[in-house]
Short mmCIF file of C-alpha atoms in Angstrom, two decimals:
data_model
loop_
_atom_site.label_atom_id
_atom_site.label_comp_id
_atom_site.label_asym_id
_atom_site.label_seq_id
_atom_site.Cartn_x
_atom_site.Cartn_y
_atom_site.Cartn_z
CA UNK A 1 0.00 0.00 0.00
CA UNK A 2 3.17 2.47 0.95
CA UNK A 3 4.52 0.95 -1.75
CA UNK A 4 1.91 2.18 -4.21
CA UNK A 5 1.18 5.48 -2.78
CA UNK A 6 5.24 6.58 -3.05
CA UNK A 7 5.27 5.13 -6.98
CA UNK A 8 2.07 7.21 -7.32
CA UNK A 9 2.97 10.16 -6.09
CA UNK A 10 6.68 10.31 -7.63
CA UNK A 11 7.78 10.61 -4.18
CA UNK A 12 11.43 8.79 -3.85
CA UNK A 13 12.94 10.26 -0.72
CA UNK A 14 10.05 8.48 1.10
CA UNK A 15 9.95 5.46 -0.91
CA UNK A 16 13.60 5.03 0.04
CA UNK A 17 13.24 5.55 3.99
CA UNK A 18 10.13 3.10 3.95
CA UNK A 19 12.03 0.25 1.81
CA UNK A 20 15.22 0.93 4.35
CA UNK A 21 12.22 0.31 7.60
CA UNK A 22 10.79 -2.29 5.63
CA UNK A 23 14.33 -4.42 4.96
CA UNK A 24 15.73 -3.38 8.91
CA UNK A 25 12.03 -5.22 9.74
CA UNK A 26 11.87 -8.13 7.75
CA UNK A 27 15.83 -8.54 9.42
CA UNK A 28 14.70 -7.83 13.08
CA UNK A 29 11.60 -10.51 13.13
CA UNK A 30 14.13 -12.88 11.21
CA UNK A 31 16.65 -12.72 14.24
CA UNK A 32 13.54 -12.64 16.87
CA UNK A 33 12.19 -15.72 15.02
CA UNK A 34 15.48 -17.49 14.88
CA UNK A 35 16.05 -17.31 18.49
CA UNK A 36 12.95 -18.30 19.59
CA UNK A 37 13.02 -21.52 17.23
CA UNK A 38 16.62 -22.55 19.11
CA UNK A 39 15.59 -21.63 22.92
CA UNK A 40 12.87 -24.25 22.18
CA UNK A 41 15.20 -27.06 20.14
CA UNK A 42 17.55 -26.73 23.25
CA UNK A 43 14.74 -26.78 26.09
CA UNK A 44 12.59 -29.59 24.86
CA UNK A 45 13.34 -33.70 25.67
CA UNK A 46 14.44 -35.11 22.62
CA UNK A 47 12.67 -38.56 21.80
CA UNK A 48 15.14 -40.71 22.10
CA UNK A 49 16.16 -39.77 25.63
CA UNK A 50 14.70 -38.96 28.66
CA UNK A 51 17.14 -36.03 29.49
CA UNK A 52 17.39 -33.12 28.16
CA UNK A 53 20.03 -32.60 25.92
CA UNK A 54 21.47 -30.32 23.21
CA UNK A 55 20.25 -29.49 19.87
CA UNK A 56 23.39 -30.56 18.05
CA UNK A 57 23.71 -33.72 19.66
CA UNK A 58 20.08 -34.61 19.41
CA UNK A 59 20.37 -35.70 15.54
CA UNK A 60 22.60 -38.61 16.88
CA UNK A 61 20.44 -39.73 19.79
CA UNK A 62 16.93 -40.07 17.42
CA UNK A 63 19.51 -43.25 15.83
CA UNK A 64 16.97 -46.77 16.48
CA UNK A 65 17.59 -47.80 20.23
CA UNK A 66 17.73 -51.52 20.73
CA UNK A 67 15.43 -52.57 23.26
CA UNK A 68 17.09 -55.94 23.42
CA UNK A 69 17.57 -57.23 27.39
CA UNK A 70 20.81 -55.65 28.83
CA UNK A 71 23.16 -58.46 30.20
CA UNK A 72 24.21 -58.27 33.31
CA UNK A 73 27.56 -56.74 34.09
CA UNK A 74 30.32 -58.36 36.33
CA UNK A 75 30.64 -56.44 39.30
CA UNK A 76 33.22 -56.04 41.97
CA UNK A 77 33.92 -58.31 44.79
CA UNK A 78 33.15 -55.64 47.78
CA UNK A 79 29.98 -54.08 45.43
CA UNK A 80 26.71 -54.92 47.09
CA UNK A 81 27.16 -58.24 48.04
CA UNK A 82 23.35 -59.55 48.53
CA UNK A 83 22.84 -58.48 44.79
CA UNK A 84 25.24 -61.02 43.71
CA UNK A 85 27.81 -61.16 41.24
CA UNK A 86 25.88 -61.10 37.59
CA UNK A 87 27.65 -64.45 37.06
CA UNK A 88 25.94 -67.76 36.19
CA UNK A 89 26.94 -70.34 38.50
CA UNK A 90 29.56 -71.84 36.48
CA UNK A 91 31.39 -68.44 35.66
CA UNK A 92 31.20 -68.02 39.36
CA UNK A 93 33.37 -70.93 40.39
CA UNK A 94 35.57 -70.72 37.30
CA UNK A 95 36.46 -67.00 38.76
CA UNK A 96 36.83 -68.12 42.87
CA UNK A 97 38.98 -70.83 41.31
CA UNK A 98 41.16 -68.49 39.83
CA UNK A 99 41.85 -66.04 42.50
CA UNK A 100 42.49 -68.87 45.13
CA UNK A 101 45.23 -70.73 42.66
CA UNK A 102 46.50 -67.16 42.46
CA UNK A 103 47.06 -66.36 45.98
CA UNK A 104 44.61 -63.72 46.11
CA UNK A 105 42.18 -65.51 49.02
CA UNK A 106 40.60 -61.92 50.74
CA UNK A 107 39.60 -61.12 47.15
CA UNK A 108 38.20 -64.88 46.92
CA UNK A 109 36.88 -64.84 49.97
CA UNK A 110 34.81 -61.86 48.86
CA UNK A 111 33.60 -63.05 45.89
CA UNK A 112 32.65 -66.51 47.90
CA UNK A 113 30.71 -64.01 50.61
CA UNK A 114 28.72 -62.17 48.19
CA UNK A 115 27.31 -66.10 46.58
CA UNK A 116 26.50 -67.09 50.14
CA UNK A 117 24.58 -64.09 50.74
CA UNK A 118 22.97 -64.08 47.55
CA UNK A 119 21.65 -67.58 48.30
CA UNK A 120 20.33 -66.68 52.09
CA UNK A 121 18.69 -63.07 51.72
CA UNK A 122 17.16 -64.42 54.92
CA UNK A 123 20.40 -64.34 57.07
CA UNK A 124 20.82 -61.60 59.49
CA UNK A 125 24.76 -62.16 58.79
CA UNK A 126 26.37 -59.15 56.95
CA UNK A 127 29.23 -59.31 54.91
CA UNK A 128 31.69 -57.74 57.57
CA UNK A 129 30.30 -60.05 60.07
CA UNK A 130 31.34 -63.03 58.07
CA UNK A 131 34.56 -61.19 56.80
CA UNK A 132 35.00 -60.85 60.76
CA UNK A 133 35.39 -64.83 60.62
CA UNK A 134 38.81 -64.61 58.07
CA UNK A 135 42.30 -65.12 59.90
CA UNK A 136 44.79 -65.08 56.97
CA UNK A 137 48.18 -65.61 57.57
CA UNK A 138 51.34 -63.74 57.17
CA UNK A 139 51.70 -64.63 53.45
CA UNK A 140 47.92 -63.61 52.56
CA UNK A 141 46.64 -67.15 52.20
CA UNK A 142 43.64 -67.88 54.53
CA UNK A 143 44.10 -69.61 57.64
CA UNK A 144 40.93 -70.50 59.60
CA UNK A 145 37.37 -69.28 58.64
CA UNK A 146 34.78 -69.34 61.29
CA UNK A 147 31.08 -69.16 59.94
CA UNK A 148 29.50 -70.25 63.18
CA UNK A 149 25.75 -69.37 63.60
CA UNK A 150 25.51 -67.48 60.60
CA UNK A 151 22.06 -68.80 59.76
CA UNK A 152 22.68 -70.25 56.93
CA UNK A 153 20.88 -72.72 54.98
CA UNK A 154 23.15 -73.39 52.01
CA UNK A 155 26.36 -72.73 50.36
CA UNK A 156 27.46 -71.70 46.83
CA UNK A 157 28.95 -74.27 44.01
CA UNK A 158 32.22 -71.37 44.50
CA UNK A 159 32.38 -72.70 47.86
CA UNK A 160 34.25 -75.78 46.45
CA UNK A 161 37.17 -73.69 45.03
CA UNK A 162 37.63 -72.64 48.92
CA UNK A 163 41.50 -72.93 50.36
CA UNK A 164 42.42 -72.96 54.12
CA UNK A 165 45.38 -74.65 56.02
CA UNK A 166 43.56 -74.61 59.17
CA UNK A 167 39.89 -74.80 60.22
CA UNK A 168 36.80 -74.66 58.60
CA UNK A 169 34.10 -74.23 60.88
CA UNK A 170 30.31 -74.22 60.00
CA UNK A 171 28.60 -75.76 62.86
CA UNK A 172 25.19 -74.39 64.55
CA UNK A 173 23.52 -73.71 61.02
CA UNK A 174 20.68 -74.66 58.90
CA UNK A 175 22.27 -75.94 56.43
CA UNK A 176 20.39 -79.15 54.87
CA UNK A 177 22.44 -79.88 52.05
CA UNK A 178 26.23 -79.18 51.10
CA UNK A 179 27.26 -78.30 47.38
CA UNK A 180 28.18 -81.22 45.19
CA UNK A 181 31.77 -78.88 44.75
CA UNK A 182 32.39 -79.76 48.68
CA UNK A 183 34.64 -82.28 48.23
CA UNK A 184 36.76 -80.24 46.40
CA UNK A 185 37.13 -78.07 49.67
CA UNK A 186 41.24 -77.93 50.97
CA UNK A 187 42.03 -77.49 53.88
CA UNK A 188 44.71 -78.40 56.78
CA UNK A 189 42.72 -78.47 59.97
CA UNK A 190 39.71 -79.52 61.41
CA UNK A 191 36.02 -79.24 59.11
CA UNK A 192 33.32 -78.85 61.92
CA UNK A 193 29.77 -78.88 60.28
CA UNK A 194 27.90 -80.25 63.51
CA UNK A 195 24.48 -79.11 64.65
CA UNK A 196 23.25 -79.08 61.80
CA UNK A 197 20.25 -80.29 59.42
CA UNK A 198 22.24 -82.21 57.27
CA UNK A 199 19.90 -85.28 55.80
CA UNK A 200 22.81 -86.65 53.11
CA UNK A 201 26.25 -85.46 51.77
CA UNK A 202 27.15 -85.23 48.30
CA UNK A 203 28.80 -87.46 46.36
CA UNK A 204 32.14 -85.94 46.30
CA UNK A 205 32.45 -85.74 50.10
CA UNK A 206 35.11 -88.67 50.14
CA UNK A 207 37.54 -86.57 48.07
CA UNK A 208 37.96 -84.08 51.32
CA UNK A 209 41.64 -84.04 52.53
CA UNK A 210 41.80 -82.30 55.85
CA UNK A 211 44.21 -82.31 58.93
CA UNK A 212 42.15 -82.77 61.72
CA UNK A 213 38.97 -83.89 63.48
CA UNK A 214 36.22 -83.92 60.72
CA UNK A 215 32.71 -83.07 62.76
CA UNK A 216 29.09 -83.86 61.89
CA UNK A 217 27.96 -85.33 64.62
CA UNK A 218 24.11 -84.05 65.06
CA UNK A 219 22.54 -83.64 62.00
CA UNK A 220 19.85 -85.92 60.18
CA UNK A 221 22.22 -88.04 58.24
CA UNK A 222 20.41 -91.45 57.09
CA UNK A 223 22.54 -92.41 55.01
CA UNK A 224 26.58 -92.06 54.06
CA UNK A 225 28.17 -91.71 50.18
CA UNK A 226 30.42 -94.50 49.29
CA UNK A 227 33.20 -92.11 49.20
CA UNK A 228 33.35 -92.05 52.75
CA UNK A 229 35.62 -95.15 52.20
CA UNK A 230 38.55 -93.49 50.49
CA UNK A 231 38.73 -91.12 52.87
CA UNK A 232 41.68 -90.65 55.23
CA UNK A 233 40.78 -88.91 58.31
CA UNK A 234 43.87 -87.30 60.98
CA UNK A 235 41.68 -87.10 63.48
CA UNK A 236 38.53 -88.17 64.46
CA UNK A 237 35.23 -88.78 62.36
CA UNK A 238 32.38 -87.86 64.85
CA UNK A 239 28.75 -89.03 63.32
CA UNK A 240 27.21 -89.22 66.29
CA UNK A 241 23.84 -88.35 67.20
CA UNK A 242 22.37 -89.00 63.67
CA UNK A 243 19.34 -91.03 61.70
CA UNK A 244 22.29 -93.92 60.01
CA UNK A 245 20.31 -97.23 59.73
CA UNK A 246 23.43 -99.07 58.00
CA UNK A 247 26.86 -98.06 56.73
CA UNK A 248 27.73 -98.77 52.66
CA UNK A 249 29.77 -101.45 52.67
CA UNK A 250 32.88 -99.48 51.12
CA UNK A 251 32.70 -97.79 54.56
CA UNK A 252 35.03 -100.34 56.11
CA UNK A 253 38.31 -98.98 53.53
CA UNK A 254 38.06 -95.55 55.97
CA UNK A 255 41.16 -95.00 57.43
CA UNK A 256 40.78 -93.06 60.69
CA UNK A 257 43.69 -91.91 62.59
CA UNK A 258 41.24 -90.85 66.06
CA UNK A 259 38.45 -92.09 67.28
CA UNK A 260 35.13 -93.05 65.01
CA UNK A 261 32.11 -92.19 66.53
CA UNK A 262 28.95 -93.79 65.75
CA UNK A 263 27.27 -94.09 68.85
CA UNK A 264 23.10 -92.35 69.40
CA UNK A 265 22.33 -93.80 65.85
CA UNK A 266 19.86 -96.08 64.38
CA UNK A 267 22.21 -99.04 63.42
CA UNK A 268 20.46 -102.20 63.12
CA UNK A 269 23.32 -104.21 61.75
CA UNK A 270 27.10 -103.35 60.34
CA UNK A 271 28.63 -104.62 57.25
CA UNK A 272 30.47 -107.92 57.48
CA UNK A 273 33.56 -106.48 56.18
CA UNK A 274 34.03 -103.94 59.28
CA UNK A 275 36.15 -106.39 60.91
CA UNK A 276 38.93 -104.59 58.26
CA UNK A 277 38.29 -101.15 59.38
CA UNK A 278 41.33 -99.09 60.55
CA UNK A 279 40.53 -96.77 63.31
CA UNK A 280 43.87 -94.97 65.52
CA UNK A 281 41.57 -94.84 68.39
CA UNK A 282 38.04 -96.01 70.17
CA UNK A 283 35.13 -97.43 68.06
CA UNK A 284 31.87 -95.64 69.60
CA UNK A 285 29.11 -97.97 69.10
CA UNK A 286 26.34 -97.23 72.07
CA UNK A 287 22.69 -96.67 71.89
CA UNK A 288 22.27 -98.22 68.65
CA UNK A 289 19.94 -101.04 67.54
CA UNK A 290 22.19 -103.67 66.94
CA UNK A 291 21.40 -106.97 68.05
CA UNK A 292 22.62 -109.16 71.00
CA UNK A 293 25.42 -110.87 69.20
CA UNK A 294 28.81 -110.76 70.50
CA UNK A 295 30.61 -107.83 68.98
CA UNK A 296 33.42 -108.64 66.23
CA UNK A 297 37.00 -108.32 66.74
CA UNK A 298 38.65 -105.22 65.08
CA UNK A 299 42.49 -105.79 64.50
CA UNK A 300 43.47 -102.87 63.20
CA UNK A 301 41.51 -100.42 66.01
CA UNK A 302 44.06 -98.89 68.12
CA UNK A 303 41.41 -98.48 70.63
CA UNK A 304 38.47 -100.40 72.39
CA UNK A 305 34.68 -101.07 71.03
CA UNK A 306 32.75 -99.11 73.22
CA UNK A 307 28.95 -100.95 74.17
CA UNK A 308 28.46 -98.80 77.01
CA UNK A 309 24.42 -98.78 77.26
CA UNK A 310 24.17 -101.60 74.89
CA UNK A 311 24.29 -104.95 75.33
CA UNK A 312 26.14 -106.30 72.31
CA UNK A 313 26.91 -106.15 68.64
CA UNK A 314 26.32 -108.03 65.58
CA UNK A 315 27.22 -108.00 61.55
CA UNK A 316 25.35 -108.57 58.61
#
């Protein structure tokens, strides 16, 4: 309309000053617009994250996503132990194994701490308390570990990979089952798993190699692995106080350097070869439910047959 009116009129000084307003407009609303279009790029979520982020990098982060399940990451031996490790069970005990051939038992011990825990969320036993339990030696490699009443009610495949020269001691638990990795268990001293509710051991329980007194007297044992047979015991093998019926007839290979203790039992009858047995010390045998037969000579027990509270013995 300005435009018209100036051409009309032959006016050019004010056609020039309203073309100069018009072009210094047209510039200012281009700026105004301009900023206004950027303050919102940078302010708004972009849609492929849930922060806010830059206008410049948001071209990269509207790429596809992959909403594939994340795996679980490794994490650290001390990191939240009653989360667990990430591993599966096997990767587990291939990693304990590792760090205890390597010498590096606290860091084992850790990563054996955070399975136990992840497998009894019910126990009121903390990771310190149980790292409380650790004497190592002078050299770093563990010496005892003491996980008495820590309420718990089973143990980790890692705990196979576990390496000790002195005592392992795991009495007044719940634990009704041991891992079928237990036998794999080294150690130099005594294992003391009584008071327990132990109904059967596993298989591999025969390949244990300890230095002292091996303990389960107390438990709800019915019945023994035939592994128990190529054991060799440096101290005494205490199974008193449980449900045994009979003894496997490989039983009578044992080679205990103590006393054997089967006495508070439910024996009805021994195996004919125990007459073979090799015991250092005293054969407990009382309050049983053998029969009245006179008890069999033992030539190779160091000690006596003890019938105290029952009248006699017999094979079968």
């Amino acid at each position: 309309f300005l435009y018209s009116y100036f051409i009309y009129n032959y006016d050019l000084r004010s056609l020039v000053f309203c073309s100069l307003y018009f072009v210094l407009s047209c510039i200012f609303f281009f700026v105004l617009f301009s900023y206004f279009f950027f303050f919102l790029m940078i302010r708004r979520p972009p849609r492929s994250t849930l922060s806010s982020s830059s206008a410049a990098s948001d071209v990269y982060k509207r790429q596809p996503v992959n909403n594939a399940t994340p795996q679980p990451q490794p994490q650290l031996p001390g990191a939240s132990p009653r989360k667990g490790l990430g591993f599966p069970a096997s990767t587990r005990m291939l990693v304990g194994q590792d760090l205890w051939e390597a010498g590096r038992h606290q860091e084992a011990a850790d990563v054996v701490i955070a399975n136990i825990l992840e497998l009894n969320p019910e126990s009121l036993e903390s990771a310190e308390s149980m790292k409380a339990g650790l004497e190592f030696s002078e050299d770093g490699t563990l010496k005892t570990w003491d996980l008495n009443a820590c309420e718990l009610a089973s143990l980790p495949e890692s705990f196979g990979a576990v390496r000790l020269t002195g005592d392992l001691i795991l009495k007044h638990n719940q634990l009704t089952m041991l891992p079928a990795s237990f036998g794999r268990v080294q150690l130099g001293g005594e294992l003391l798993l009584h008071h327990n509710n132990l109904s059967a051991l596993p298989d591999s329980f025969g390949e244990l190699r300890g230095g002292g007194d091996i303990d389960l007297q107390s438990n709800q044992l019915s019945t023994l692995p035939l592994s128990m047979g190529d054991m060799h015991i440096h101290g005494d093998l205490d199974l008193h106080d449980n449900m045994l019926s009979s003894l496997p007839e490989h039983f009578s290979k044992i080679e205990v350097q103590g006393d054997l203790i089967l006495s508070n039992n439910q024996l009805s009858c021994l195996p004919k070869s125990i007459t073979s047995i090799q015991v250092g010390g005293d054969v407990h045998l009382q309050n049983n439910l053998l029969p009245s037969d006179p008890p069999p000579e033992l030539p190779n027990a160091g000690g006596q047959v003890r019938m105290m509270n029952q009248s006699c013995r017999g094979c079968c």
